[in-house]
Coordinates of C-alpha atoms in Angstrom, one line a residue:
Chain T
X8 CA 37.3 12.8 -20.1
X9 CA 33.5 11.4 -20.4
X10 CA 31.7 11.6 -24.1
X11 CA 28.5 14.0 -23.1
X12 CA 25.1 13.8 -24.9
X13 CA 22.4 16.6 -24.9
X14 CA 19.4 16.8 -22.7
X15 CA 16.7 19.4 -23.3
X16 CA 19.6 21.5 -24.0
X17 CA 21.7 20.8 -21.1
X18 CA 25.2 18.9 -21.9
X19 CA 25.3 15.5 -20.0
X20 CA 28.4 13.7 -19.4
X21 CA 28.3 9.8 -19.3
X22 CA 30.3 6.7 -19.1
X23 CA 31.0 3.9 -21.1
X24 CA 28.1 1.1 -20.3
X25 CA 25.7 3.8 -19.3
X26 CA 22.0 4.2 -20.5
X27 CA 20.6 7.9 -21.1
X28 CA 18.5 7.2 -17.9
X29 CA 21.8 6.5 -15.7
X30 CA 23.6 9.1 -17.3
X31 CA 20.7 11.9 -17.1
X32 CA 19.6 10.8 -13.0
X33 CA 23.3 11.1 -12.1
X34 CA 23.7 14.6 -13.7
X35 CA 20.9 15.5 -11.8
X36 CA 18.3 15.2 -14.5
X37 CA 14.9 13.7 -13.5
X38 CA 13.8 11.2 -16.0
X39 CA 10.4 10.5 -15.3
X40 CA 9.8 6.4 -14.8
X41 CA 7.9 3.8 -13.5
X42 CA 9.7 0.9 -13.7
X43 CA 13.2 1.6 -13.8
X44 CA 14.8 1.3 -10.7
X45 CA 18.6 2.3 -10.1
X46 CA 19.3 -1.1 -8.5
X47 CA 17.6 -3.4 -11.0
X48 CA 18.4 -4.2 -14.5
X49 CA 16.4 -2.1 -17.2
X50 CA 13.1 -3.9 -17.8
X51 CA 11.8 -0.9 -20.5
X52 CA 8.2 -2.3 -19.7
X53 CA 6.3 0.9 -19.0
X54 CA 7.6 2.7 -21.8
X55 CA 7.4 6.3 -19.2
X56 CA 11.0 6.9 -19.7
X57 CA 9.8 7.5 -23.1
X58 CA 12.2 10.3 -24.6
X59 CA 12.8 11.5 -28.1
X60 CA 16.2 10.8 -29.2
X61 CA 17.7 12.6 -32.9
X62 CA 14.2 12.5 -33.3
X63 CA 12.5 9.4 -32.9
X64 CA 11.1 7.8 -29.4
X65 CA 13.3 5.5 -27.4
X66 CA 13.3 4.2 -23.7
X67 CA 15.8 5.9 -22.3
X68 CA 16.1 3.5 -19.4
X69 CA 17.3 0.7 -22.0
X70 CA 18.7 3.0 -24.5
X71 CA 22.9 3.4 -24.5
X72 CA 24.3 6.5 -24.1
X73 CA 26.0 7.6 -26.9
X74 CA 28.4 10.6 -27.5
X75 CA 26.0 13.7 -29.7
X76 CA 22.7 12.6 -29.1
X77 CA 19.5 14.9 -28.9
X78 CA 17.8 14.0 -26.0
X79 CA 14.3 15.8 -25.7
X80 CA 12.2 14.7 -22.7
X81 CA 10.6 17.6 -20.7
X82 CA 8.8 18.8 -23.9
X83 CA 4.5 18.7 -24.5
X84 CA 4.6 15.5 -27.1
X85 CA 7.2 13.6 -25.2
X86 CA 4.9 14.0 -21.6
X87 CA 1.4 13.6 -24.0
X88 CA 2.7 10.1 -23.9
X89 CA 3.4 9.7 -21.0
X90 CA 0.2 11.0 -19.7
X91 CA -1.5 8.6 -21.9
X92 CA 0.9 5.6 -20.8
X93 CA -0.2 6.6 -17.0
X94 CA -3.7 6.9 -17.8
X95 CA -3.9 3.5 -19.7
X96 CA -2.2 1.9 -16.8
X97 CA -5.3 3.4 -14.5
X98 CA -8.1 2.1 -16.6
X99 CA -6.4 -1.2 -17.1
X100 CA -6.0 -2.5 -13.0
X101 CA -8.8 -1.5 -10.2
X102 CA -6.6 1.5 -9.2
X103 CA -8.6 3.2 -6.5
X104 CA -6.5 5.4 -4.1
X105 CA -9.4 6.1 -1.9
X106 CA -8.7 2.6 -0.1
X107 CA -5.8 2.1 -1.1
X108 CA -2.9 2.2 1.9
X109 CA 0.0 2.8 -0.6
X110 CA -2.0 6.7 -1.4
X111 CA 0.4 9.3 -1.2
X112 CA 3.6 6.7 -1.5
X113 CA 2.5 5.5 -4.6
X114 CA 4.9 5.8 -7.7
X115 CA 1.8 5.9 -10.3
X116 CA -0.1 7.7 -8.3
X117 CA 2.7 10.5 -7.8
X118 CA 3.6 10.7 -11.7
X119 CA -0.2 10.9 -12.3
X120 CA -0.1 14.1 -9.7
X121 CA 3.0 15.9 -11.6
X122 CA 1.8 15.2 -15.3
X123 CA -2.0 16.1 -14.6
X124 CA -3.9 13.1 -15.0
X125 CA -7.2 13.9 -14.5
X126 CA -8.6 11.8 -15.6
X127 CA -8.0 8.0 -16.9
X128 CA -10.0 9.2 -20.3
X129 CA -10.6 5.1 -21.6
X130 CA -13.1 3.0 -20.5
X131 CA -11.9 1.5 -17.4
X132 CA -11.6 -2.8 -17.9
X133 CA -12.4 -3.2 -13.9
X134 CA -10.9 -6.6 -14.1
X135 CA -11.7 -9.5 -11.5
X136 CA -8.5 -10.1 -9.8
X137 CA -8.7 -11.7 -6.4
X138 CA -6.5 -10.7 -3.5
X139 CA -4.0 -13.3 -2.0
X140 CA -4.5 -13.0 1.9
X141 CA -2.6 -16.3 2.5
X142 CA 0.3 -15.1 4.8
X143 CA -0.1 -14.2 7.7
X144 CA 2.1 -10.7 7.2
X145 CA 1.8 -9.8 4.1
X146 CA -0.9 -9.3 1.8
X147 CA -0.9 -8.9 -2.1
X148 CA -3.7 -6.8 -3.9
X149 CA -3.1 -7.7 -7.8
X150 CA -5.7 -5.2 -8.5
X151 CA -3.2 -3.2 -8.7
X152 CA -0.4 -4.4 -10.3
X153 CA 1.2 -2.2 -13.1
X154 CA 3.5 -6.1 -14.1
X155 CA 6.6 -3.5 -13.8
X156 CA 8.3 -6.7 -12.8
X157 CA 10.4 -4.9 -10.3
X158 CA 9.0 -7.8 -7.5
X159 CA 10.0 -10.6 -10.0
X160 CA 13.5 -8.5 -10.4
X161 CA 14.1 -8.3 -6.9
X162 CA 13.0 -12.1 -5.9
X163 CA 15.3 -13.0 -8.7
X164 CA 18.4 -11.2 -8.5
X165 CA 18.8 -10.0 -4.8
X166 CA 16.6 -12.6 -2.7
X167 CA 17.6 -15.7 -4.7
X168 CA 14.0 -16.7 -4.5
X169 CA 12.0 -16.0 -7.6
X170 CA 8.8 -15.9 -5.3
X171 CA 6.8 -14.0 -8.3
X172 CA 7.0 -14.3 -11.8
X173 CA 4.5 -12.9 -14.7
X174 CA 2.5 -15.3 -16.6
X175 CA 0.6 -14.8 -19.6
X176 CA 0.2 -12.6 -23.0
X177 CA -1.1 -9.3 -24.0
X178 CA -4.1 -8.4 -21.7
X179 CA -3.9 -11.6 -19.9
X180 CA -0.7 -10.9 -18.4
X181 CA -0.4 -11.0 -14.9
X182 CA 1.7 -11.9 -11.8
X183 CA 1.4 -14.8 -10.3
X184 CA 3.3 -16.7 -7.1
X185 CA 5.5 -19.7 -7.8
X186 CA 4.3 -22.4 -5.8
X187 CA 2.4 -25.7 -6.2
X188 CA -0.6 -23.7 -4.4
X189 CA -0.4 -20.7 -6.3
X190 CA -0.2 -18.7 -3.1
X191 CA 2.2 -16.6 -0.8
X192 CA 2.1 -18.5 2.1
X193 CA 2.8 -21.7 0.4
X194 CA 6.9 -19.8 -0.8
X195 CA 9.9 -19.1 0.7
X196 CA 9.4 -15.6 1.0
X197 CA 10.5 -13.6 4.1
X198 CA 9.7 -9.9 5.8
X199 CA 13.3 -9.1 5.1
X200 CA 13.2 -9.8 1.2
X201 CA 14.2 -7.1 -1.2
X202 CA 10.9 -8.2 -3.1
X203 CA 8.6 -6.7 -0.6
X204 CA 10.0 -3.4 -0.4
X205 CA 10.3 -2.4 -4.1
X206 CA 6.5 -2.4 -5.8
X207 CA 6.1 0.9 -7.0
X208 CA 2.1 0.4 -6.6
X209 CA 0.0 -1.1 -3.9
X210 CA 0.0 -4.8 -4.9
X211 CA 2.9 -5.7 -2.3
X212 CA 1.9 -4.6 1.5
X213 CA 2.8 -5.7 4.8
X214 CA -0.2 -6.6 7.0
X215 CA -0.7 -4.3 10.1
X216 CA 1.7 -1.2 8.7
X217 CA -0.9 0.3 6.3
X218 CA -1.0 3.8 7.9
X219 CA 2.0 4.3 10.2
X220 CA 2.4 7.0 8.4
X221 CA -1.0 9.0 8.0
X222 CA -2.2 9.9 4.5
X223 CA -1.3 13.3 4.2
X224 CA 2.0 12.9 5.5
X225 CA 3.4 10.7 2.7
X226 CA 6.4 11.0 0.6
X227 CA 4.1 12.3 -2.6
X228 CA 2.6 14.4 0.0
X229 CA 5.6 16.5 0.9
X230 CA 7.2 16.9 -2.9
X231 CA 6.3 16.1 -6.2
X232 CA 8.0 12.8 -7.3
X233 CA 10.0 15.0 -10.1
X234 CA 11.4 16.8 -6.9
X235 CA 12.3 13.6 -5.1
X236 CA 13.5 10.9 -7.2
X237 CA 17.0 12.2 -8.0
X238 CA 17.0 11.3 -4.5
X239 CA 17.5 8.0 -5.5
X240 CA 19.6 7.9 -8.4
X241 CA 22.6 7.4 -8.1
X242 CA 22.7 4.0 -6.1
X243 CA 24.9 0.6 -6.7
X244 CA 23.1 -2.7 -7.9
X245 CA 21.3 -4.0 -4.8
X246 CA 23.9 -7.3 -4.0
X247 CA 22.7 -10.3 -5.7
X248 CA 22.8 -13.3 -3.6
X249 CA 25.1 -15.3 -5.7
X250 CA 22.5 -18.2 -6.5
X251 CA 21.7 -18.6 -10.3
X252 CA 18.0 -18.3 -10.9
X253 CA 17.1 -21.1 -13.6
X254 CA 13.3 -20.8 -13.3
X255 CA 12.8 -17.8 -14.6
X256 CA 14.0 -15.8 -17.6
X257 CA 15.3 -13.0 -15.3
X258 CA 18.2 -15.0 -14.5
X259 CA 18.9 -16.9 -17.6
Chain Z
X1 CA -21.6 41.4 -16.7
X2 CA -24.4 38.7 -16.3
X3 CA -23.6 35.8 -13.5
X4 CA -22.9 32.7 -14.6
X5 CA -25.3 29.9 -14.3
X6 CA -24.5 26.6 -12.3
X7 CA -26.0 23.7 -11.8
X8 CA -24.7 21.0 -9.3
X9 CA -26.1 17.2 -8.9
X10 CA -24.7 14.2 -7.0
X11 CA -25.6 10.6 -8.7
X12 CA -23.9 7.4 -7.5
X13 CA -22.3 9.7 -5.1
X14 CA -22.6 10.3 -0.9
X15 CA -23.0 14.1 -1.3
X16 CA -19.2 14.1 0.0
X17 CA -18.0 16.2 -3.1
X18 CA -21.3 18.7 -2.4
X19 CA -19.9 19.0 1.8
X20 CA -16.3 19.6 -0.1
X21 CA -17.5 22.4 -2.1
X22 CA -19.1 23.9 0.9
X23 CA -15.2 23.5 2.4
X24 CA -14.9 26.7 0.2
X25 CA -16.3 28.4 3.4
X26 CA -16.7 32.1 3.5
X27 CA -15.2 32.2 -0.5
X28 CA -19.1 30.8 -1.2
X29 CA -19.8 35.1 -0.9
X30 CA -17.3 35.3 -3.1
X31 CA -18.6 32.7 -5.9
X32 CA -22.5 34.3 -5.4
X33 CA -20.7 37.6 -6.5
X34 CA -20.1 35.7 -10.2
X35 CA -22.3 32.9 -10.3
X36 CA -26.2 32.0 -9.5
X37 CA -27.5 28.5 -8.7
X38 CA -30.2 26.2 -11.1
X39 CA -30.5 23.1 -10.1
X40 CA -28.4 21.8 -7.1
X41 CA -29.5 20.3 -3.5
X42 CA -28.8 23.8 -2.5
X43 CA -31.7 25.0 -3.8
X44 CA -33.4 22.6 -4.3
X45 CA -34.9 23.4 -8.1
X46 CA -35.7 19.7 -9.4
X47 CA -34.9 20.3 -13.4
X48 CA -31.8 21.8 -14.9
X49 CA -32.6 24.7 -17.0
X50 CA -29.6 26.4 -19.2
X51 CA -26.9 26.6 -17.4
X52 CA -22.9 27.7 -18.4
X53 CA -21.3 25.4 -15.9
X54 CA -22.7 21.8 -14.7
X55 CA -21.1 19.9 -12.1
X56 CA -21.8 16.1 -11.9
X57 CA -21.4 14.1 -8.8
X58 CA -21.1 10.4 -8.3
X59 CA -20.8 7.9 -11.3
X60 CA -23.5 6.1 -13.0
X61 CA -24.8 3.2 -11.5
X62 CA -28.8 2.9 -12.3
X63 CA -31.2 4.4 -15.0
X64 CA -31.9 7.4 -13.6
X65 CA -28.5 8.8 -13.6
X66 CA -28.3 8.3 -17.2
X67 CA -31.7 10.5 -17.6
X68 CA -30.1 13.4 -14.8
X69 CA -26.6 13.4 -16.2
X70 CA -28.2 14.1 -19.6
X71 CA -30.3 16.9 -19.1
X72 CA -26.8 18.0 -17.8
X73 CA -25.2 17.5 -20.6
X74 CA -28.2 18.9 -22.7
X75 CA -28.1 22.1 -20.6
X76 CA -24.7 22.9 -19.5
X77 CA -22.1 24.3 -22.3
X78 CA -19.5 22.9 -20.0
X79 CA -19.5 19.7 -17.8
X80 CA -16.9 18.9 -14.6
X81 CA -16.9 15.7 -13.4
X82 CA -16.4 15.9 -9.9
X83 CA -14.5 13.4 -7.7
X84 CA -13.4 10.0 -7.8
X85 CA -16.7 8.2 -8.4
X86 CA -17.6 10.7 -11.4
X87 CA -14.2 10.3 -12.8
X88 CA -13.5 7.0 -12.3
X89 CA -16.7 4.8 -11.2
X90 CA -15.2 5.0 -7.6
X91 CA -16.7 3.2 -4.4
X92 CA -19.6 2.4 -6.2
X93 CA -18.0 0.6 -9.1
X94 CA -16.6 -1.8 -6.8
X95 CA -19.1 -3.9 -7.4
X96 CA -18.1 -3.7 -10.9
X97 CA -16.2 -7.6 -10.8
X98 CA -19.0 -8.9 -9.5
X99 CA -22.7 -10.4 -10.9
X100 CA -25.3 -7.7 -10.6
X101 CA -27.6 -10.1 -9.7
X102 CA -25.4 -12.1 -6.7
X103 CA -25.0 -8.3 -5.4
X104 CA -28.9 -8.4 -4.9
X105 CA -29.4 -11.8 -3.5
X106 CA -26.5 -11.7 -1.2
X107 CA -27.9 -8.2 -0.3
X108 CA -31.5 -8.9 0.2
X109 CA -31.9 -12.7 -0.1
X110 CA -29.3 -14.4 2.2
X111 CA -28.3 -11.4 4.3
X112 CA -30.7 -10.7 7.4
X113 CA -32.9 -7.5 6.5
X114 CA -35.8 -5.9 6.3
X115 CA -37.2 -6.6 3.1
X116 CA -38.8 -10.1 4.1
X117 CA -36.9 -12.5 1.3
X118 CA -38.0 -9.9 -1.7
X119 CA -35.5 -7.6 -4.1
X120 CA -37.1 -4.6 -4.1
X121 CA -39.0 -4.0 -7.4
X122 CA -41.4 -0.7 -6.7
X123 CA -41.8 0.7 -10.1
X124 CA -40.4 4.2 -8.5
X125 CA -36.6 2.7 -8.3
X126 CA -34.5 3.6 -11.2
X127 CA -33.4 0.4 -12.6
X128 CA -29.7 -0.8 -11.6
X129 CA -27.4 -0.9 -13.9
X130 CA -25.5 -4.3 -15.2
X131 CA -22.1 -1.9 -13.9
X132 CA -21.3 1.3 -12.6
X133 CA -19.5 3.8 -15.4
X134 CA -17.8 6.8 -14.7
X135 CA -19.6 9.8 -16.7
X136 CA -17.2 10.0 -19.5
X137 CA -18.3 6.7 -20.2
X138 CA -22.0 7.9 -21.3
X139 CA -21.5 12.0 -21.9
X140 CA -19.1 14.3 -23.4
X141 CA -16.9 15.5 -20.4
X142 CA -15.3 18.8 -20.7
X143 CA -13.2 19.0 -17.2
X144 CA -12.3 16.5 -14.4
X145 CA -11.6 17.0 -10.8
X146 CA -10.2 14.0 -9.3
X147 CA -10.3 13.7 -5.1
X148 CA -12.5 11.7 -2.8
X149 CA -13.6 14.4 -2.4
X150 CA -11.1 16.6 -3.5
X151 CA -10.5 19.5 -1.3
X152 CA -12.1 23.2 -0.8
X153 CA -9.4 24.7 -2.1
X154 CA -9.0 22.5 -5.1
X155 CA -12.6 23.2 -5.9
X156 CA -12.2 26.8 -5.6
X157 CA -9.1 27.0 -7.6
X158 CA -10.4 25.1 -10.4
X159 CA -14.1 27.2 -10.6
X160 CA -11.8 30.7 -10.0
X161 CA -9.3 29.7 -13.3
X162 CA -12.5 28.7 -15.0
X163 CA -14.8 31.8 -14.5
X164 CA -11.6 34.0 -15.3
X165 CA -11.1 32.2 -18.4
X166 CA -8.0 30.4 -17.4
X167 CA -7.4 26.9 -18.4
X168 CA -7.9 25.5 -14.4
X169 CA -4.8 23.8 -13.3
X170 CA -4.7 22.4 -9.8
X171 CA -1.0 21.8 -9.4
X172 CA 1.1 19.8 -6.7
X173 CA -0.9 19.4 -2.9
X174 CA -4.4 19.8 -5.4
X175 CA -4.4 17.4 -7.3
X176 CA -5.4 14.3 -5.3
X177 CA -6.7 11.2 -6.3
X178 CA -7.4 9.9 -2.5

């Protein structure tokens, strides 16, 4: 017999080694997140997976599961937050949906949708981030990058490449391309990698498959992301290829 | 019970927003039942008077949409900012990474045109500005409507909750930021 915690008032059984995110998507309890992802390690970057536990606010995507705790997520301060979180993330990139081909698969865009950003409320940075073009199938549009790290995951743990990696501090940080060139074209990376098919956001794209899908017809489009990503939950660790990474902190 | 006064305006804008709210269709009878028009391009009265319900248009990209979007502001008791560019800056505020001044020569100095080697400086044009805001950037704004444009029926859902007194929620399928 599991040890169960409570969730908005619901019981929730978990395992040993679980976080409150694991234990709440598997019960069939939508968590909402951004950069969690069921096959990666927690990163607890975004901070959407806010929740308040006996409490006080942790990440529930990095926060253990533990036998009698008061987990209170779907309530008005907890999702404040996260409105704000989502809304600081828009005014920080050059997030405009209007050209964007990721519109209507868009994680951020989706949680913006189901927690009623209207509006990004601060003073949008409109930061000068030049697009990297280089290869000759896939693009990547850093004005959009929300440095989930779920690419640098990926390329790490599952490809064996560590293609992208985030440089910087604070404001300046940003993701960058490990190679003597600085750009795509210049790595290892291939159509097949894990790395390409996990960015939440539009930064990641694959030249000449923008809109085999129409807009309108997109995953957002049919269901709310709170109505989809149980969907997802309860998935084993995408297979790591076995190499080491030793240029990266992901792997250390 | 008195109608309501709007007033409607487009400012760095391409009167997309305006043809959306004309998407409300045969619901327009409707709104005239509970609302009359001030200022607006449809009928074409040049200065806002006071109004209960002011609905901005475009961001703000040159001097003159800083004077319009205040005599909003100074008329309306409440303010929507309508669509992506008055929201968020939008197409306009692409420009936004780049030197105001390289815009201009690139446009009108290296580019072939019509305007013979010269940036056009006619006292009549509104002065750009250095970068394109959305309005919550230089107003107080009460309600946003995000969409390029955003749809009819968003539109009419939003104005319907508002004149009823509801707090206007546009909900899954509505809410659109593309």
């Amino acid at each position: 017999m599991s040890d169960t915690f409570t969730l908005d008032g619901d019981e929730i059984p978990f395992e040993s080694g679980q976080t409150v995110m694991q234990a709440a998507l598997a019960a069939g309890h939508y968590v909402p997140h951004l950069c969690y992802h069921p096959e990666f390690r927690p990163h607890g970057s975004c901070k959407v997976c806010t929740v308040k536990v006996n409490g006080r606010f942790a990440t529930s995507c990095t926060l253990p599961a533990q036998a009698g705790l008061n987990v209170e997520s779907n309530i008005d301060e907890v999702n404040a937050i996260r409105r704000t979180l989502v809304q600081m993330l828009f005014a920080e990139g050059n997030h405009f949906c209007p050209t964007c081909e990721k519109s209507g698969n868009c994680v951020l865009q989706a949680l913006g949708y189901d927690l009623g950003v209207m509006t990004a409320g601060f003073r949008h940075l409109f930061p000068d981030r030049p697009v990297d073009a280089s290869h000759p199938d896939i693009l990547l549009d850093f004005n959009r990058c929300i440095l989930c790290e779920l690419c640098v995951r990926a390329s790490c743990e599952v490809d064996g490449k560590c293609v992208f990696a985030l440089a910087g501090r604070g404001i300046t940080k940003h993701l960058i391309v490990n190679s003597e060139s600085g750009r795509l074209v210049d790595t290892e990376v291939d159509l097949a990698d894990k790395a390409l098919s996990v960015c939440p956001v539009g930064v990641i794209l694959v030249k000449r498959k923008g809109f085999a899908v129409p807009i309108g017809e997109r995953r957002y489009d049919q269901s709310p992301i709170s109505a989809q990503a149980l969907a997802d939950a309860p998935r084993e660790p995408a297979a790591p290829a076995g190499r080491p990474c030793s240029s990266c902190e992901e792997g250390s | 019970m008195s109608k309501l006064r709007v007033a409607t305006t487009s400012l760095a804008g391409c009167f997309g927003c305006h043809t959306s709210f004309l998407d409300i269709d045969e619901r327009l009878f409707d709104l005239l039942k509970l609302v009359e028009f001030d200022r607006t391009p449809l009928t074409d009265i040049k200065h806002c008077g006071p109004c209960d319900i002011g609905i901005v248009e475009g961001g703000i990209c040159n001097a003159e949409n800083v004077a319009v979007l205040r005599e909003f502001r100074n008329n309306c008791k409440v303010l929507i900012a309508i669509g992506s560019c008055a929201v968020t800056g939008g197409l306009p505020a692409q420009r936004n990474h780049l030197d105001l001044g390289d815009c201009l020569s690139e446009v009108y100095l290296t580019e072939p045109g019509t305007s013979h080697g010269l940036i056009p400086n006619d006292p009549e044009l509104p002065l750009p500005l250095d970068k394109v805001h959305p309005i919550h950037e230089v107003v107080k704004v009460d309600y946003f409507i995000p969409g390029c444009p955003p749809s009819g029926d968003a539109i009419w859902k939003f104005l319907t909750d508002l004149i009823a007194g509801r707090t206007p929620t546009l909900g899954h399928g509505l809410i659109k930021y593309d």
